[in-house]
Coordinates of C-alpha atoms in Angstrom, one line a residue:
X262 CA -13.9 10.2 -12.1
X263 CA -10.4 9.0 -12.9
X264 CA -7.4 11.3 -11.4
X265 CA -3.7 11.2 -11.6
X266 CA -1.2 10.8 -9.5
X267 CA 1.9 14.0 -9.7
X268 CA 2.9 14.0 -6.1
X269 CA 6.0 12.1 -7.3
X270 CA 6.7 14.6 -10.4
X271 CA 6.0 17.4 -7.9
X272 CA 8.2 16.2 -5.6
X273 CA 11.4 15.2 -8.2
X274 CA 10.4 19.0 -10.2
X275 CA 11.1 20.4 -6.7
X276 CA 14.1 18.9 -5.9
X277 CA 15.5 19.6 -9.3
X278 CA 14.6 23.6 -8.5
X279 CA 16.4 23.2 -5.3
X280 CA 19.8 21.8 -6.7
X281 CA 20.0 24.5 -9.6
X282 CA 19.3 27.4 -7.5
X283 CA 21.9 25.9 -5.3
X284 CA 24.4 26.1 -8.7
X285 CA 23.0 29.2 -10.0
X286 CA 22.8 31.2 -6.6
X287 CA 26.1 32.6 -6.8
X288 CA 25.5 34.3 -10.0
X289 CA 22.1 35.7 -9.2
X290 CA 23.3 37.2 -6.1
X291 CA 24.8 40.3 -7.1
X292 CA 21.6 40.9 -9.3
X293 CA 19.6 40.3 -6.3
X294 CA 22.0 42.6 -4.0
X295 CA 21.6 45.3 -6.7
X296 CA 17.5 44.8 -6.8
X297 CA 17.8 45.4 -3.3
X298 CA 19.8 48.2 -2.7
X299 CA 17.5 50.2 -5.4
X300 CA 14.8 49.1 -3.5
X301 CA 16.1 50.4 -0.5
X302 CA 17.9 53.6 -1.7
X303 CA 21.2 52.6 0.1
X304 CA 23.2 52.4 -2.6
X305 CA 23.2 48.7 -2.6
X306 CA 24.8 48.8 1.0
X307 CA 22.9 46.3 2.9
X308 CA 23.0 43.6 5.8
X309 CA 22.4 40.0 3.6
X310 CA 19.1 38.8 4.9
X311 CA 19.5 35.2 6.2
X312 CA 16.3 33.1 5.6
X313 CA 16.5 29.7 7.8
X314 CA 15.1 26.9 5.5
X315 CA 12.3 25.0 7.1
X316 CA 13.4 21.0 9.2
X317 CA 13.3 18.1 7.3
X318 CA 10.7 16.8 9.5
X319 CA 8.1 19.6 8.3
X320 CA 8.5 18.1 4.8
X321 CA 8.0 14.5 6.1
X322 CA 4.5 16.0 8.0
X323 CA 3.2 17.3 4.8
X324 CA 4.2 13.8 2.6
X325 CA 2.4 12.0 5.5
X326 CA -0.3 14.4 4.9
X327 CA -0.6 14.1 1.5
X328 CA -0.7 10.1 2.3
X329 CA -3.2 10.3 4.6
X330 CA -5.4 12.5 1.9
X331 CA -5.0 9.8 -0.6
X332 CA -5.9 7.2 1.6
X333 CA -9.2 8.8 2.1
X334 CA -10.0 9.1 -1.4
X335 CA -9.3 5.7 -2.2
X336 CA -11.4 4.4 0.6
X337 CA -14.2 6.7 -0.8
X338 CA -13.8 4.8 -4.2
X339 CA -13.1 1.4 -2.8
X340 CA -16.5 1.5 -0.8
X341 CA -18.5 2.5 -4.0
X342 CA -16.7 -0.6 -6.1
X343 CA -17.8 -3.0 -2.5
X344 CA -21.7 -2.0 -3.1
X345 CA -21.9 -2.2 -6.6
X346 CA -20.2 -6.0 -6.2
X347 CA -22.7 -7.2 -3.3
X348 CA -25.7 -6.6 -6.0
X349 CA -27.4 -9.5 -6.7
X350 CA -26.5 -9.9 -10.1
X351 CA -26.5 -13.4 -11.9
X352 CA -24.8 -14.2 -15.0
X353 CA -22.2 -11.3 -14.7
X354 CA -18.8 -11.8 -15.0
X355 CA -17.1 -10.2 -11.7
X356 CA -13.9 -10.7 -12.3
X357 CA -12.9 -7.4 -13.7
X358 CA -14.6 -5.8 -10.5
X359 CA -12.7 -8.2 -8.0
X360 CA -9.1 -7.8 -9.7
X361 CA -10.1 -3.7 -9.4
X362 CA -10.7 -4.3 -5.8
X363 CA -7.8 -6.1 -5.5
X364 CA -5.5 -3.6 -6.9
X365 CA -7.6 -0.7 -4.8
X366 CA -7.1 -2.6 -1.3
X367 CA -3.3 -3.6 -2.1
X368 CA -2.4 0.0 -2.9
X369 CA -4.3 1.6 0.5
X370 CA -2.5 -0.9 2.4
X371 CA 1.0 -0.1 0.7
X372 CA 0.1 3.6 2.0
X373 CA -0.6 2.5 5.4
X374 CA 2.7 1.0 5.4
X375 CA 4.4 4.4 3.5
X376 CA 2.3 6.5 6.1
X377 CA 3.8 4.6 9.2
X378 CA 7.3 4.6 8.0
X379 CA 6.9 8.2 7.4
X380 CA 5.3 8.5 11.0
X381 CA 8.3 6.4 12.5
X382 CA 11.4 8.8 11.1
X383 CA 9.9 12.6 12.1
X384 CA 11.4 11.8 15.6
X385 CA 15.0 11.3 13.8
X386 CA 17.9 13.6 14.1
X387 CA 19.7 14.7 11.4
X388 CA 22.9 15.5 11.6
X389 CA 22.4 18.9 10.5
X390 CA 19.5 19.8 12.9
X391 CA 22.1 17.5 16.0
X392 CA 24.7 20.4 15.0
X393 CA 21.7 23.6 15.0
X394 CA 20.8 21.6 18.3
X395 CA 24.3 21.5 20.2
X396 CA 24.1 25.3 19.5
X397 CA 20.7 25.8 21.7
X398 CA 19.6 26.3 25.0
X399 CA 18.4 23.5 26.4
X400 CA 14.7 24.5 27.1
X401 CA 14.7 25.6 23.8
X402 CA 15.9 22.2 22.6
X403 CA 13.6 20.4 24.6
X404 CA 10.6 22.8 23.2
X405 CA 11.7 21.8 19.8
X406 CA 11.8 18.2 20.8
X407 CA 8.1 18.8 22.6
X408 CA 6.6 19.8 19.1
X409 CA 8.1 17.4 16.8
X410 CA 6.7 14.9 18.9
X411 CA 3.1 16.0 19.6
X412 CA 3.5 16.7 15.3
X413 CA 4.1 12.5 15.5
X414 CA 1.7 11.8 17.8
X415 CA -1.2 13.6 16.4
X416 CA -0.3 11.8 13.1
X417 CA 0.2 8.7 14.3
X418 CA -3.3 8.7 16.0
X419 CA -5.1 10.1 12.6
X420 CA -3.1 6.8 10.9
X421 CA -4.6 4.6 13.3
X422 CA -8.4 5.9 13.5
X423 CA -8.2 5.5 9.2
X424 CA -6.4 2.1 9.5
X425 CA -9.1 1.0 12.1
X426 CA -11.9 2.3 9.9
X427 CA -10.4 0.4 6.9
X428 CA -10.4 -2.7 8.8
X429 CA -13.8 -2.8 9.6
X430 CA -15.1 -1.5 6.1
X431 CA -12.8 -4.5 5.1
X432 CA -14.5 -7.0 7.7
X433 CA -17.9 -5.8 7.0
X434 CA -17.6 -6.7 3.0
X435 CA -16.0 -9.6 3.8
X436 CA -19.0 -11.0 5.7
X437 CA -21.3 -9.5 3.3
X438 CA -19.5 -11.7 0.4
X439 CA -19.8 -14.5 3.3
X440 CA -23.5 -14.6 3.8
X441 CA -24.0 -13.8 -0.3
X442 CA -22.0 -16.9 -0.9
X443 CA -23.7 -19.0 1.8
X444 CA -27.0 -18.3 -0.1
X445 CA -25.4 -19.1 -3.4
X446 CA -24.2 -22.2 -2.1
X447 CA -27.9 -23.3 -1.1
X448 CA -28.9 -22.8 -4.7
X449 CA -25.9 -24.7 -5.5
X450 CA -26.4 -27.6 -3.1
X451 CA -30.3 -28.1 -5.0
X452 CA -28.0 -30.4 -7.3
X453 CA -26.8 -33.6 -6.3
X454 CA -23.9 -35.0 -8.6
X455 CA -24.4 -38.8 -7.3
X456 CA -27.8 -38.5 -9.2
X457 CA -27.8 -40.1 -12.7
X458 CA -28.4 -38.1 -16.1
X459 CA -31.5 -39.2 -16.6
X460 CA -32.4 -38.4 -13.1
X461 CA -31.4 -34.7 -13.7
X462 CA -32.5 -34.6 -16.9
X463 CA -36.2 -34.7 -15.5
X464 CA -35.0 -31.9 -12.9
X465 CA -32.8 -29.8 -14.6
X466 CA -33.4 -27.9 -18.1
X467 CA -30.1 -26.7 -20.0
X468 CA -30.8 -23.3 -18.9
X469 CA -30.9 -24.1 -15.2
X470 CA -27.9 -26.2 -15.3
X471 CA -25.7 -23.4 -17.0
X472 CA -27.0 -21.0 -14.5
X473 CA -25.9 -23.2 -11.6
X474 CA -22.5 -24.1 -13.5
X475 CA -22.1 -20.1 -13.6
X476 CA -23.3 -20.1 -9.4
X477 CA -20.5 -22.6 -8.9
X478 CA -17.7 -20.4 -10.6
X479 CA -19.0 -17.4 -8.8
X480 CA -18.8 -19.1 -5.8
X481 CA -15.5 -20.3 -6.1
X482 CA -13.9 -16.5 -7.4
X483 CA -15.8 -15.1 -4.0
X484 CA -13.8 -17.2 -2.4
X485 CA -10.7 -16.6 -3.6
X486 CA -12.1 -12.6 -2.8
X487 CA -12.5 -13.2 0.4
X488 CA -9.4 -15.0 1.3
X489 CA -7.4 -11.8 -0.3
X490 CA -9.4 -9.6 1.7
X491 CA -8.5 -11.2 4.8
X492 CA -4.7 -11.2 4.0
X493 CA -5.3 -7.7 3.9
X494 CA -6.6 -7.4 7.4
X495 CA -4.2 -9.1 8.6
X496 CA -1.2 -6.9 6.8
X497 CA -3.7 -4.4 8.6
X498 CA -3.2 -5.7 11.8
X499 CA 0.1 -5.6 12.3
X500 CA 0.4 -1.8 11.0
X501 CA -2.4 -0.8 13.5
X502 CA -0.3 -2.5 16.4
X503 CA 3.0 -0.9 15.4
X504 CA 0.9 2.6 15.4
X505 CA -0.7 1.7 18.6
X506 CA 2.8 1.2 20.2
X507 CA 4.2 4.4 18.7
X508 CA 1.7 6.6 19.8
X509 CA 2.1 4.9 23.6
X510 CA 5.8 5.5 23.1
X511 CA 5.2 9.4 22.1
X512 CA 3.3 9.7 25.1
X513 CA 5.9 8.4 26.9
X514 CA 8.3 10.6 25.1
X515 CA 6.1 13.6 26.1
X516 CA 5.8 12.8 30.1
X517 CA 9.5 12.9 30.0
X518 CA 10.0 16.0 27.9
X519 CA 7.5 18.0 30.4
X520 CA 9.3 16.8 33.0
X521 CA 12.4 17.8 31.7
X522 CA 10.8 21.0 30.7
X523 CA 9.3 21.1 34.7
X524 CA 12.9 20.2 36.2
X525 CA 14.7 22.9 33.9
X526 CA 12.6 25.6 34.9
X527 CA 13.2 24.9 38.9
X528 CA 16.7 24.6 38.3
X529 CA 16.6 28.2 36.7
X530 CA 14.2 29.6 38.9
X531 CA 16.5 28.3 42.0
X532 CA 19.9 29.6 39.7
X533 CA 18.3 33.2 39.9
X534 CA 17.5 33.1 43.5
X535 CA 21.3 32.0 44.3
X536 CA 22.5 34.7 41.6
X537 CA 20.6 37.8 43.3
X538 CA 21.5 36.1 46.8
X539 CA 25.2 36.2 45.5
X540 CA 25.0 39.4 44.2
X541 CA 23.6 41.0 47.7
X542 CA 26.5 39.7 49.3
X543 CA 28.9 40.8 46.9
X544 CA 27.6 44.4 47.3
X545 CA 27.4 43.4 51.1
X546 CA 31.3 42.5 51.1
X547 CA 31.8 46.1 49.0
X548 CA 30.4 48.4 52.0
X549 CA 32.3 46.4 54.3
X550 CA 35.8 46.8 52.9
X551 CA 35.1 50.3 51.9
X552 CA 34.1 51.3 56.0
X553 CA 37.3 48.9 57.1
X554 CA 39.5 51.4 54.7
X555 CA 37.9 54.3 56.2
X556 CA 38.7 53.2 59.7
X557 CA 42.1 52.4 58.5
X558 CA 42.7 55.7 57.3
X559 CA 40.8 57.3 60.4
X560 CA 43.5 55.1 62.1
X561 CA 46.4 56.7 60.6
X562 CA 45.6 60.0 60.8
X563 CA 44.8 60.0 64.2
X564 CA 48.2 58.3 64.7
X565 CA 50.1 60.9 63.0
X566 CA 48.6 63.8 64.6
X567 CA 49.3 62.1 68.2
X568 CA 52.9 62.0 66.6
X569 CA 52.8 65.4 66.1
X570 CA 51.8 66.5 68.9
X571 CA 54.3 64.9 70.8
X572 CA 57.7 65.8 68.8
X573 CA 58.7 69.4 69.4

């Protein structure tokens, strides 16, 4: 069954929403305030609730998603087109078929591409969430980081399970279309053009001629097929590799971060211990001066009543 595509007109219709709510929020906010403060029986006087809008690199997960999702559907309908063209059919214009495939295998491989570009920018910074960022701890940071990353990893590894699958779906039909036209070929090769008309006259009727003219060009479009198909593996290739070094990078990424993570939590751990020792000294030092000021005092007065009992 046919479907259309709206995750572009969903995805502009959003965007418009966002930028006139942006103009209009000023003027619905004292509507809003008033809504609440009814709701609340406060007589409107209330703390504005602060709602933190979501990273950009959420959004990107769910395009990549959605990507991913489409590539599985058009796999499903790309495999159904593959077995109805390997039926042995003679006489039957293809060509409508093999342009269909064409188109189908083109467009999955433009979304592997999409998908990996998509992949390759959730592990950059904005400039907004740098700014959010400088304003963290740096556990917390580094917890942030932790997530964003296993979120790219995970991905990138789904990608690269799907583009391997493709591939050999793609290698599989390929050598089917191989072997189908090595056995058209045989029927092909019955005729020997260095024989002369007469000659296939006696061997050939009209009929069978036309049906080996019609083998030839059938021939000839599977290979043209199968030489698109195997540009395609190859654009394949090199978008498997580049996911295959991205996910080795992530985990890279990840060793680090937990060591980081590891590293900061010592360093803390051994901050407390030097805190609570500094702070038992500190109360230490406190008794000590306050029994030196006794002793001063004891001093003195002992001093002055000596004095006294001297002088007359």
């Amino acid at each position: 069954m046919a479907t259309r595509d709206r995750r572009e007109a969903f995805l502009s219709y959003r965007n418009e929403i966002k930028s006139m709510r942006g103009f209009s929020g000023g003027q619905s906010s004292n509507s809003d305030e008033v809504e609440l403060g009814l709701l609340r029986g406060d007589n409107g006087k209330h703390e504005p609730l602060e709602v933190a809008a979501p990273p950009r690199w959420t959004e990107i997960v769910s395009d990549v998603r959605y990507q991913i999702d489409q590539i599985k559907k058009k796999m499903e309908e790309l495999e159904k087109i593959h077995k109805q063209q390997l039926l042995p059919q003679f006489g039957v214009d293809h060509s409508e078929q093999e342009q269909t495939i064409e188109i189908m295998t083109q467009q999955i491989t433009a979304k592997f591409q999409a998908a990996k570009t998509a992949i390759q920018k959730i592990s950059m910074v904005s400039p907004e969430e740098a700014k959010t960022m400088k304003g963290g701890g740096k556990q917390e940071n580094l917890r942030q980081i932790s997530v964003r990353v296993n979120a790219q990893t995970q991905l990138a590894q789904e990608v690269q399970e799907l583009s391997s699958k493709f591939r050999k779906d793609q290698k599989k039909f390929l050598s089917s279309l191989a072997n189908q036209k090595g056995r058209n070929a045989g029927i092909v090769a019955v005729w020997n053009p260095e024989e002369d008309d007469a000659q296939i006259d006696l061997r050939w009727t009209g009929a069978q001629q036309k049906m080996t003219d019609n083998t030839r060009i059938e021939v000839e479009q599977r290979e043209q097929e199968i030489r698109k198909i195997a540009q395609s593996i190859n654009d394949l290739n090199t978008v498997f590799k580049d996911l295959g070094t991205l996910v080795v990078e992530q985990g890279t990424i990840l060793d680090r971060i937990d060591y980081n993570i590891e590293q900061t939590s010592i360093a803390v751990k051994e901050g407390n211990k030097q805190l609570k020792g500094a702070e038992d000294q500190l109360k230490g030092y406190k008794k000590k001066l306050c029994m030196l000021l006794l002793c001063i005092i004891i001093l003195v007065m002992v001093v002055v009543v000596i004095f006294k009992s001297v002088l007359p």
